[in-house]
mmCIF file of C-alpha atoms and ligand atoms in Angstrom:
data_model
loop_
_atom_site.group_PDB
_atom_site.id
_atom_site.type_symbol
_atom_site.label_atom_id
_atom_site.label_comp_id
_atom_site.label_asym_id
_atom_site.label_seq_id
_atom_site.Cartn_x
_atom_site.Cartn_y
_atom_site.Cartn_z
ATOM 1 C CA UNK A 19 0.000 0.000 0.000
ATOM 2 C CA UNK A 20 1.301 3.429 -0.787
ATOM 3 C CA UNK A 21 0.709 6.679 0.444
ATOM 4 C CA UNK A 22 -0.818 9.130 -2.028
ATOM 5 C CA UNK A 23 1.623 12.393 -2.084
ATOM 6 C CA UNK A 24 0.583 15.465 0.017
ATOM 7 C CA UNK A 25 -0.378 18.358 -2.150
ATOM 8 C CA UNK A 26 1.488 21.027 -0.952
ATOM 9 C CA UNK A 27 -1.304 22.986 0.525
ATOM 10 C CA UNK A 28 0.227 24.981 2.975
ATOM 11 C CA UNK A 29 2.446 26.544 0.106
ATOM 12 C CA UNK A 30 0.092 27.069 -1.472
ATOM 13 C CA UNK A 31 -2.445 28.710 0.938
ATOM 14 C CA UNK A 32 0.535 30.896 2.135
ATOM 15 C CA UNK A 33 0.936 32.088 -1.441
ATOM 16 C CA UNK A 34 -2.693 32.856 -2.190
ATOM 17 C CA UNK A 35 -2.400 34.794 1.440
ATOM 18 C CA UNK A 36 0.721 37.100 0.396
ATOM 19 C CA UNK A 37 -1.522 37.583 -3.563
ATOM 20 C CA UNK A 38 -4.042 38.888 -0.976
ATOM 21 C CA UNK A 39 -2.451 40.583 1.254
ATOM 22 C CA UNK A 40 -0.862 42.514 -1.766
ATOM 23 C CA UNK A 41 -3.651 43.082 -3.285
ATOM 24 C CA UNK A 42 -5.523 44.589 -0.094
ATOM 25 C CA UNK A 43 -2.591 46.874 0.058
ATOM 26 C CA UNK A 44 -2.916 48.124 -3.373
ATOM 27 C CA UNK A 45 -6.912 48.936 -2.904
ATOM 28 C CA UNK A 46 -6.096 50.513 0.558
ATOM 29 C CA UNK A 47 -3.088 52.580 -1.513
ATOM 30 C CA UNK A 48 -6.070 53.612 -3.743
ATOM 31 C CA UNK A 49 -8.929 54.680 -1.067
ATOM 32 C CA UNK A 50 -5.964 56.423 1.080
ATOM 33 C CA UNK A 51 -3.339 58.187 -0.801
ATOM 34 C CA UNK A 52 -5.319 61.525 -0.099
ATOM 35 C CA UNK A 53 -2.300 63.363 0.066
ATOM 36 C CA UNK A 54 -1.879 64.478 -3.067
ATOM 37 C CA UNK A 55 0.935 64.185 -5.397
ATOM 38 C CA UNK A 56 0.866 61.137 -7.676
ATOM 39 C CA UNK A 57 -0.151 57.351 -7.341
ATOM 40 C CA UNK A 58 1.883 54.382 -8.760
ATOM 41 C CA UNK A 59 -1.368 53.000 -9.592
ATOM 42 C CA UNK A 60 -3.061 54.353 -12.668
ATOM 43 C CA UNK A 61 -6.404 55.562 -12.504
ATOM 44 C CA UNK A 62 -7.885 57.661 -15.349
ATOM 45 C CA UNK A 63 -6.709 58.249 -18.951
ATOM 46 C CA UNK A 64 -8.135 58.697 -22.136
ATOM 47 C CA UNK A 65 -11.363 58.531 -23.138
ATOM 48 C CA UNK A 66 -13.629 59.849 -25.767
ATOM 49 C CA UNK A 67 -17.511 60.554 -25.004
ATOM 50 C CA UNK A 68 -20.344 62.744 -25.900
ATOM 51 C CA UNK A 69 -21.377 65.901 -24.124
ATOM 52 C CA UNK A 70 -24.911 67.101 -23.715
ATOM 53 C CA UNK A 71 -25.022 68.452 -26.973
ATOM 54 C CA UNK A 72 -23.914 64.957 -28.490
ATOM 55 C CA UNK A 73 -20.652 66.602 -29.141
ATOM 56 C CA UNK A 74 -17.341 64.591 -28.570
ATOM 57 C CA UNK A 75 -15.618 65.317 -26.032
ATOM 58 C CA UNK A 76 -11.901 63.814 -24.890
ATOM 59 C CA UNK A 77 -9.762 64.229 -21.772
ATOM 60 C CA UNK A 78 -7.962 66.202 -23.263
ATOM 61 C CA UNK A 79 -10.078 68.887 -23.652
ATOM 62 C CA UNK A 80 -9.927 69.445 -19.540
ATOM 63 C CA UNK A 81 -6.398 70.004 -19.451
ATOM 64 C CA UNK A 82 -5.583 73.170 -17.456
ATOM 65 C CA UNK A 83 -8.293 72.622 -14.875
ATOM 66 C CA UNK A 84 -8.579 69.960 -12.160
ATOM 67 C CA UNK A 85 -11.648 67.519 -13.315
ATOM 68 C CA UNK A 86 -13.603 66.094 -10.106
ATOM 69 C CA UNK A 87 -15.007 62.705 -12.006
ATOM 70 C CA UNK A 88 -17.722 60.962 -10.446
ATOM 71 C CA UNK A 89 -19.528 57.805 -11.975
ATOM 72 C CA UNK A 90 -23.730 57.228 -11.745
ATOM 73 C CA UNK A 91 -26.604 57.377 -13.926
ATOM 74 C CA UNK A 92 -29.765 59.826 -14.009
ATOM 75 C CA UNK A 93 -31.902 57.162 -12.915
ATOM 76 C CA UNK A 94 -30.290 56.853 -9.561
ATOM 77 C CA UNK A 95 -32.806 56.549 -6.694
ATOM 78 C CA UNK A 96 -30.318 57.720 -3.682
ATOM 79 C CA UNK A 97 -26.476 57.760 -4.032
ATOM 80 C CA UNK A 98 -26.062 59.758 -7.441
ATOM 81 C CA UNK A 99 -28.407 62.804 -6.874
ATOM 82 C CA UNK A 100 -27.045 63.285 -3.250
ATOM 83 C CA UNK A 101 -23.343 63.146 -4.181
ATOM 84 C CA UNK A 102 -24.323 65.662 -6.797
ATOM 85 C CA UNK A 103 -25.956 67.933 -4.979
ATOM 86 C CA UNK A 104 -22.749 67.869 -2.353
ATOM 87 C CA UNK A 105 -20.574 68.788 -5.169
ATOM 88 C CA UNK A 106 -22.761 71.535 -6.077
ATOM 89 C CA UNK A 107 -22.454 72.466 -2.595
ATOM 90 C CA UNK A 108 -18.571 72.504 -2.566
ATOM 91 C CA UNK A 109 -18.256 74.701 -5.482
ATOM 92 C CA UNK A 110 -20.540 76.971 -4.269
ATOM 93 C CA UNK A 111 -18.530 77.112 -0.897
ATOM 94 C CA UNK A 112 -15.127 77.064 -2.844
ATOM 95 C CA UNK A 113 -16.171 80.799 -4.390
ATOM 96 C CA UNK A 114 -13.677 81.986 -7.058
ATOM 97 C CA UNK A 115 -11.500 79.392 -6.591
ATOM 98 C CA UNK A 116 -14.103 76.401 -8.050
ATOM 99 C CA UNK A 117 -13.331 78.003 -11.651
ATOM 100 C CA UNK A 118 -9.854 75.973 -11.424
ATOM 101 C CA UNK A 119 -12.454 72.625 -11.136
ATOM 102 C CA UNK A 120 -14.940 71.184 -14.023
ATOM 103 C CA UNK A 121 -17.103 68.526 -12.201
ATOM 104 C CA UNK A 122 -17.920 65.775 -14.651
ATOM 105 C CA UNK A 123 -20.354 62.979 -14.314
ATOM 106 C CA UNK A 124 -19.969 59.932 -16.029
ATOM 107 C CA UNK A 125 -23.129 57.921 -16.950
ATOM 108 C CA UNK A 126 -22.571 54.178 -16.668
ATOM 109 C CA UNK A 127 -26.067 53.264 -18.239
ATOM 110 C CA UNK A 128 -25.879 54.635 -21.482
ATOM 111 C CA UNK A 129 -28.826 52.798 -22.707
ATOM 112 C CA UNK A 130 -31.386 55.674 -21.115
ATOM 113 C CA UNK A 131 -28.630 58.031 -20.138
ATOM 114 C CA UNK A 132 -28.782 59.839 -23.590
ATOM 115 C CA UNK A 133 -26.858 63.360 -24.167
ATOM 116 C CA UNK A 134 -30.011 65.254 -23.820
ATOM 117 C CA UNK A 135 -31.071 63.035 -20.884
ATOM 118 C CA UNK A 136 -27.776 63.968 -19.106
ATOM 119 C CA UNK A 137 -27.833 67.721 -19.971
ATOM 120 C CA UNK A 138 -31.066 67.957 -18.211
ATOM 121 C CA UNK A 139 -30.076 66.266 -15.046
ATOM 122 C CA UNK A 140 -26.950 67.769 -14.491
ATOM 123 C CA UNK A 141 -28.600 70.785 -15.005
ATOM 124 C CA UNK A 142 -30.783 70.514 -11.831
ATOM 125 C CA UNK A 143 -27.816 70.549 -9.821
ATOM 126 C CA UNK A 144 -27.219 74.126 -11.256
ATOM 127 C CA UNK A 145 -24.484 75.305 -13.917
ATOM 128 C CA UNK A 146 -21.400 73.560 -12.966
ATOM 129 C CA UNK A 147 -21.646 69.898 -13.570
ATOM 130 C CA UNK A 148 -20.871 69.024 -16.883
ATOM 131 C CA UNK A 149 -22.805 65.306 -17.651
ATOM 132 C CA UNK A 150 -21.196 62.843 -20.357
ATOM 133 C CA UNK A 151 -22.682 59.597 -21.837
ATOM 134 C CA UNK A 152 -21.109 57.651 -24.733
ATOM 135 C CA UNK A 153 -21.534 54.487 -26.596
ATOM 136 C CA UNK A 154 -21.692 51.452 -24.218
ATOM 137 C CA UNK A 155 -18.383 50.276 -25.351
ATOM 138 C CA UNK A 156 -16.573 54.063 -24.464
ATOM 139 C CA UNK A 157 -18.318 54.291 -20.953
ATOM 140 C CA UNK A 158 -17.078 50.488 -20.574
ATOM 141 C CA UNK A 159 -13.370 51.810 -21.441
ATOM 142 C CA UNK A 160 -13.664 54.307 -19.387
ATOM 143 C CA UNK A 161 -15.119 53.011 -16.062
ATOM 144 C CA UNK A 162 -12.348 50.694 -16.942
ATOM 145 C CA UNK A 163 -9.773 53.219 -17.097
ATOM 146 C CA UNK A 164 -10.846 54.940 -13.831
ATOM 147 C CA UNK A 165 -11.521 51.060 -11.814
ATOM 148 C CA UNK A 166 -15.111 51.550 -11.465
ATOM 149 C CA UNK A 167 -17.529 48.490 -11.590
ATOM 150 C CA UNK A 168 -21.247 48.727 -12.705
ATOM 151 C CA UNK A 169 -23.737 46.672 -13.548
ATOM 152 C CA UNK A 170 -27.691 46.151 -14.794
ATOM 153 C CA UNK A 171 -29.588 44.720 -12.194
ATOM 154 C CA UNK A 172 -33.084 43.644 -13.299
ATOM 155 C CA UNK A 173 -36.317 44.813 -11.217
ATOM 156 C CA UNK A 174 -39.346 43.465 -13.913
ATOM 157 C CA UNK A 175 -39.463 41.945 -17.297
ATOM 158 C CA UNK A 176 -39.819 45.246 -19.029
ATOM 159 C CA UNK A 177 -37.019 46.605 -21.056
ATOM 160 C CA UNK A 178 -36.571 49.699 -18.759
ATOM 161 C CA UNK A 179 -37.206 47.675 -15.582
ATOM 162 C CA UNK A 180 -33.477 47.665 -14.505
ATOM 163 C CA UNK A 181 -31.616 49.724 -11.934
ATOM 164 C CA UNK A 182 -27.741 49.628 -12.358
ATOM 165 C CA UNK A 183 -25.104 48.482 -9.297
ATOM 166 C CA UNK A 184 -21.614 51.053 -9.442
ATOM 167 C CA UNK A 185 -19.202 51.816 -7.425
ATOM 168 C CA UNK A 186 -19.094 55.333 -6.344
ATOM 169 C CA UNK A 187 -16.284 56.656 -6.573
ATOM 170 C CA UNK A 188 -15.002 60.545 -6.970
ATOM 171 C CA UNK A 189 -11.942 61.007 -8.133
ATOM 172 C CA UNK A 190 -9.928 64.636 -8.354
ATOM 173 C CA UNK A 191 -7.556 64.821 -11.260
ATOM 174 C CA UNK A 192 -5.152 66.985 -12.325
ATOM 175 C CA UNK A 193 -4.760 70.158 -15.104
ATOM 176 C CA UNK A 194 -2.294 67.523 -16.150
ATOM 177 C CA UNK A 195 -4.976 65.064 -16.577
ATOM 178 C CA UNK A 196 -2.989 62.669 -14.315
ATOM 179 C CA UNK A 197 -4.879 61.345 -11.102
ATOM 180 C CA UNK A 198 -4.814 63.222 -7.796
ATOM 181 C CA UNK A 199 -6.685 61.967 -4.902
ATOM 182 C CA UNK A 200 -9.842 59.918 -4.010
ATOM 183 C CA UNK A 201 -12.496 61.578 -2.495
ATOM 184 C CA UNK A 202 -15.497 60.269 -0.152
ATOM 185 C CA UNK A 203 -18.558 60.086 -2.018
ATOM 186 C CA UNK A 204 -20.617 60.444 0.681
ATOM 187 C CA UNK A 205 -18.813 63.711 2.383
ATOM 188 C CA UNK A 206 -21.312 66.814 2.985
ATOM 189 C CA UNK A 207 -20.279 69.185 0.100
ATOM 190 C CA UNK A 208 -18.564 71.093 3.231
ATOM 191 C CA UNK A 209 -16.003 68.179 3.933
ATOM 192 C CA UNK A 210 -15.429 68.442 0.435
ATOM 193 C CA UNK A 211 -14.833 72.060 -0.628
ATOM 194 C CA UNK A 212 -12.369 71.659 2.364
ATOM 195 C CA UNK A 213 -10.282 68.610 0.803
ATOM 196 C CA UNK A 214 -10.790 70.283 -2.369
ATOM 197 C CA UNK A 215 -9.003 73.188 -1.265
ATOM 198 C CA UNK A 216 -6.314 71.423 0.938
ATOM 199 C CA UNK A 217 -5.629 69.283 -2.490
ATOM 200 C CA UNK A 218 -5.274 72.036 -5.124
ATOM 201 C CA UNK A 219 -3.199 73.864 -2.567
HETATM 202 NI NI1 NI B 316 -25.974 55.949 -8.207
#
Protein backbone atom coordinates (compact mmCIF):
# COMPACT_ATOMS: atom_id res chain seq x y z
CA UNK A 1 0.00 0.00 0.00
CA UNK A 2 1.30 3.43 -0.79
CA UNK A 3 0.71 6.68 0.44
CA UNK A 4 -0.82 9.13 -2.03
CA UNK A 5 1.62 12.39 -2.08
CA UNK A 6 0.58 15.46 0.02
CA UNK A 7 -0.38 18.36 -2.15
CA UNK A 8 1.49 21.03 -0.95
CA UNK A 9 -1.30 22.99 0.52
CA UNK A 10 0.23 24.98 2.98
CA UNK A 11 2.45 26.54 0.11
CA UNK A 12 0.09 27.07 -1.47
CA UNK A 13 -2.45 28.71 0.94
CA UNK A 14 0.54 30.90 2.13
CA UNK A 15 0.94 32.09 -1.44
CA UNK A 16 -2.69 32.86 -2.19
CA UNK A 17 -2.40 34.79 1.44
CA UNK A 18 0.72 37.10 0.40
CA UNK A 19 -1.52 37.58 -3.56
CA UNK A 20 -4.04 38.89 -0.98
CA UNK A 21 -2.45 40.58 1.25
CA UNK A 22 -0.86 42.51 -1.77
CA UNK A 23 -3.65 43.08 -3.29
CA UNK A 24 -5.52 44.59 -0.09
CA UNK A 25 -2.59 46.87 0.06
CA UNK A 26 -2.92 48.12 -3.37
CA UNK A 27 -6.91 48.94 -2.90
CA UNK A 28 -6.10 50.51 0.56
CA UNK A 29 -3.09 52.58 -1.51
CA UNK A 30 -6.07 53.61 -3.74
CA UNK A 31 -8.93 54.68 -1.07
CA UNK A 32 -5.96 56.42 1.08
CA UNK A 33 -3.34 58.19 -0.80
CA UNK A 34 -5.32 61.52 -0.10
CA UNK A 35 -2.30 63.36 0.07
CA UNK A 36 -1.88 64.48 -3.07
CA UNK A 37 0.94 64.19 -5.40
CA UNK A 38 0.87 61.14 -7.68
CA UNK A 39 -0.15 57.35 -7.34
CA UNK A 40 1.88 54.38 -8.76
CA UNK A 41 -1.37 53.00 -9.59
CA UNK A 42 -3.06 54.35 -12.67
CA UNK A 43 -6.40 55.56 -12.50
CA UNK A 44 -7.89 57.66 -15.35
CA UNK A 45 -6.71 58.25 -18.95
CA UNK A 46 -8.14 58.70 -22.14
CA UNK A 47 -11.36 58.53 -23.14
CA UNK A 48 -13.63 59.85 -25.77
CA UNK A 49 -17.51 60.55 -25.00
CA UNK A 50 -20.34 62.74 -25.90
CA UNK A 51 -21.38 65.90 -24.12
CA UNK A 52 -24.91 67.10 -23.72
CA UNK A 53 -25.02 68.45 -26.97
CA UNK A 54 -23.91 64.96 -28.49
CA UNK A 55 -20.65 66.60 -29.14
CA UNK A 56 -17.34 64.59 -28.57
CA UNK A 57 -15.62 65.32 -26.03
CA UNK A 58 -11.90 63.81 -24.89
CA UNK A 59 -9.76 64.23 -21.77
CA UNK A 60 -7.96 66.20 -23.26
CA UNK A 61 -10.08 68.89 -23.65
CA UNK A 62 -9.93 69.44 -19.54
CA UNK A 63 -6.40 70.00 -19.45
CA UNK A 64 -5.58 73.17 -17.46
CA UNK A 65 -8.29 72.62 -14.87
CA UNK A 66 -8.58 69.96 -12.16
CA UNK A 67 -11.65 67.52 -13.32
CA UNK A 68 -13.60 66.09 -10.11
CA UNK A 69 -15.01 62.71 -12.01
CA UNK A 70 -17.72 60.96 -10.45
CA UNK A 71 -19.53 57.80 -11.97
CA UNK A 72 -23.73 57.23 -11.75
CA UNK A 73 -26.60 57.38 -13.93
CA UNK A 74 -29.77 59.83 -14.01
CA UNK A 75 -31.90 57.16 -12.91
CA UNK A 76 -30.29 56.85 -9.56
CA UNK A 77 -32.81 56.55 -6.69
CA UNK A 78 -30.32 57.72 -3.68
CA UNK A 79 -26.48 57.76 -4.03
CA UNK A 80 -26.06 59.76 -7.44
CA UNK A 81 -28.41 62.80 -6.87
CA UNK A 82 -27.04 63.28 -3.25
CA UNK A 83 -23.34 63.15 -4.18
CA UNK A 84 -24.32 65.66 -6.80
CA UNK A 85 -25.96 67.93 -4.98
CA UNK A 86 -22.75 67.87 -2.35
CA UNK A 87 -20.57 68.79 -5.17
CA UNK A 88 -22.76 71.53 -6.08
CA UNK A 89 -22.45 72.47 -2.60
CA UNK A 90 -18.57 72.50 -2.57
CA UNK A 91 -18.26 74.70 -5.48
CA UNK A 92 -20.54 76.97 -4.27
CA UNK A 93 -18.53 77.11 -0.90
CA UNK A 94 -15.13 77.06 -2.84
CA UNK A 95 -16.17 80.80 -4.39
CA UNK A 96 -13.68 81.99 -7.06
CA UNK A 97 -11.50 79.39 -6.59
CA UNK A 98 -14.10 76.40 -8.05
CA UNK A 99 -13.33 78.00 -11.65
CA UNK A 100 -9.85 75.97 -11.42
CA UNK A 101 -12.45 72.63 -11.14
CA UNK A 102 -14.94 71.18 -14.02
CA UNK A 103 -17.10 68.53 -12.20
CA UNK A 104 -17.92 65.78 -14.65
CA UNK A 105 -20.35 62.98 -14.31
CA UNK A 106 -19.97 59.93 -16.03
CA UNK A 107 -23.13 57.92 -16.95
CA UNK A 108 -22.57 54.18 -16.67
CA UNK A 109 -26.07 53.26 -18.24
CA UNK A 110 -25.88 54.64 -21.48
CA UNK A 111 -28.83 52.80 -22.71
CA UNK A 112 -31.39 55.67 -21.11
CA UNK A 113 -28.63 58.03 -20.14
CA UNK A 114 -28.78 59.84 -23.59
CA UNK A 115 -26.86 63.36 -24.17
CA UNK A 116 -30.01 65.25 -23.82
CA UNK A 117 -31.07 63.03 -20.88
CA UNK A 118 -27.78 63.97 -19.11
CA UNK A 119 -27.83 67.72 -19.97
CA UNK A 120 -31.07 67.96 -18.21
CA UNK A 121 -30.08 66.27 -15.05
CA UNK A 122 -26.95 67.77 -14.49
CA UNK A 123 -28.60 70.79 -15.01
CA UNK A 124 -30.78 70.51 -11.83
CA UNK A 125 -27.82 70.55 -9.82
CA UNK A 126 -27.22 74.13 -11.26
CA UNK A 127 -24.48 75.31 -13.92
CA UNK A 128 -21.40 73.56 -12.97
CA UNK A 129 -21.65 69.90 -13.57
CA UNK A 130 -20.87 69.02 -16.88
CA UNK A 131 -22.81 65.31 -17.65
CA UNK A 132 -21.20 62.84 -20.36
CA UNK A 133 -22.68 59.60 -21.84
CA UNK A 134 -21.11 57.65 -24.73
CA UNK A 135 -21.53 54.49 -26.60
CA UNK A 136 -21.69 51.45 -24.22
CA UNK A 137 -18.38 50.28 -25.35
CA UNK A 138 -16.57 54.06 -24.46
CA UNK A 139 -18.32 54.29 -20.95
CA UNK A 140 -17.08 50.49 -20.57
CA UNK A 141 -13.37 51.81 -21.44
CA UNK A 142 -13.66 54.31 -19.39
CA UNK A 143 -15.12 53.01 -16.06
CA UNK A 144 -12.35 50.69 -16.94
CA UNK A 145 -9.77 53.22 -17.10
CA UNK A 146 -10.85 54.94 -13.83
CA UNK A 147 -11.52 51.06 -11.81
CA UNK A 148 -15.11 51.55 -11.46
CA UNK A 149 -17.53 48.49 -11.59
CA UNK A 150 -21.25 48.73 -12.71
CA UNK A 151 -23.74 46.67 -13.55
CA UNK A 152 -27.69 46.15 -14.79
CA UNK A 153 -29.59 44.72 -12.19
CA UNK A 154 -33.08 43.64 -13.30
CA UNK A 155 -36.32 44.81 -11.22
CA UNK A 156 -39.35 43.46 -13.91
CA UNK A 157 -39.46 41.95 -17.30
CA UNK A 158 -39.82 45.25 -19.03
CA UNK A 159 -37.02 46.60 -21.06
CA UNK A 160 -36.57 49.70 -18.76
CA UNK A 161 -37.21 47.67 -15.58
CA UNK A 162 -33.48 47.66 -14.50
CA UNK A 163 -31.62 49.72 -11.93
CA UNK A 164 -27.74 49.63 -12.36
CA UNK A 165 -25.10 48.48 -9.30
CA UNK A 166 -21.61 51.05 -9.44
CA UNK A 167 -19.20 51.82 -7.43
CA UNK A 168 -19.09 55.33 -6.34
CA UNK A 169 -16.28 56.66 -6.57
CA UNK A 170 -15.00 60.55 -6.97
CA UNK A 171 -11.94 61.01 -8.13
CA UNK A 172 -9.93 64.64 -8.35
CA UNK A 173 -7.56 64.82 -11.26
CA UNK A 174 -5.15 66.99 -12.33
CA UNK A 175 -4.76 70.16 -15.10
CA UNK A 176 -2.29 67.52 -16.15
CA UNK A 177 -4.98 65.06 -16.58
CA UNK A 178 -2.99 62.67 -14.31
CA UNK A 179 -4.88 61.34 -11.10
CA UNK A 180 -4.81 63.22 -7.80
CA UNK A 181 -6.68 61.97 -4.90
CA UNK A 182 -9.84 59.92 -4.01
CA UNK A 183 -12.50 61.58 -2.50
CA UNK A 184 -15.50 60.27 -0.15
CA UNK A 185 -18.56 60.09 -2.02
CA UNK A 186 -20.62 60.44 0.68
CA UNK A 187 -18.81 63.71 2.38
CA UNK A 188 -21.31 66.81 2.98
CA UNK A 189 -20.28 69.19 0.10
CA UNK A 190 -18.56 71.09 3.23
CA UNK A 191 -16.00 68.18 3.93
CA UNK A 192 -15.43 68.44 0.43
CA UNK A 193 -14.83 72.06 -0.63
CA UNK A 194 -12.37 71.66 2.36
CA UNK A 195 -10.28 68.61 0.80
CA UNK A 196 -10.79 70.28 -2.37
CA UNK A 197 -9.00 73.19 -1.26
CA UNK A 198 -6.31 71.42 0.94
CA UNK A 199 -5.63 69.28 -2.49
CA UNK A 200 -5.27 72.04 -5.12
CA UNK A 201 -3.20 73.86 -2.57
NI1 LIG B 1 -25.97 55.95 -8.21
Amino acid sequence: MSTPPKPPTRIVYATMGLLLAALLIGAAAVLWSGGGGTNALSIGGPFTLEDGNAKPVTDRDFRGRYMLVYFGYTFCPDVCPTTLNAIADAMDRLGPAADRIQPVFITVDPKRDTPAAMKAYVAAFGPRIEGLTGTPEQIAAVAKAYRVYYAEHRTGPGPGDYAMDHSSVLYLMGPDGSFVAPLRADATGQEMAASLKKLMG
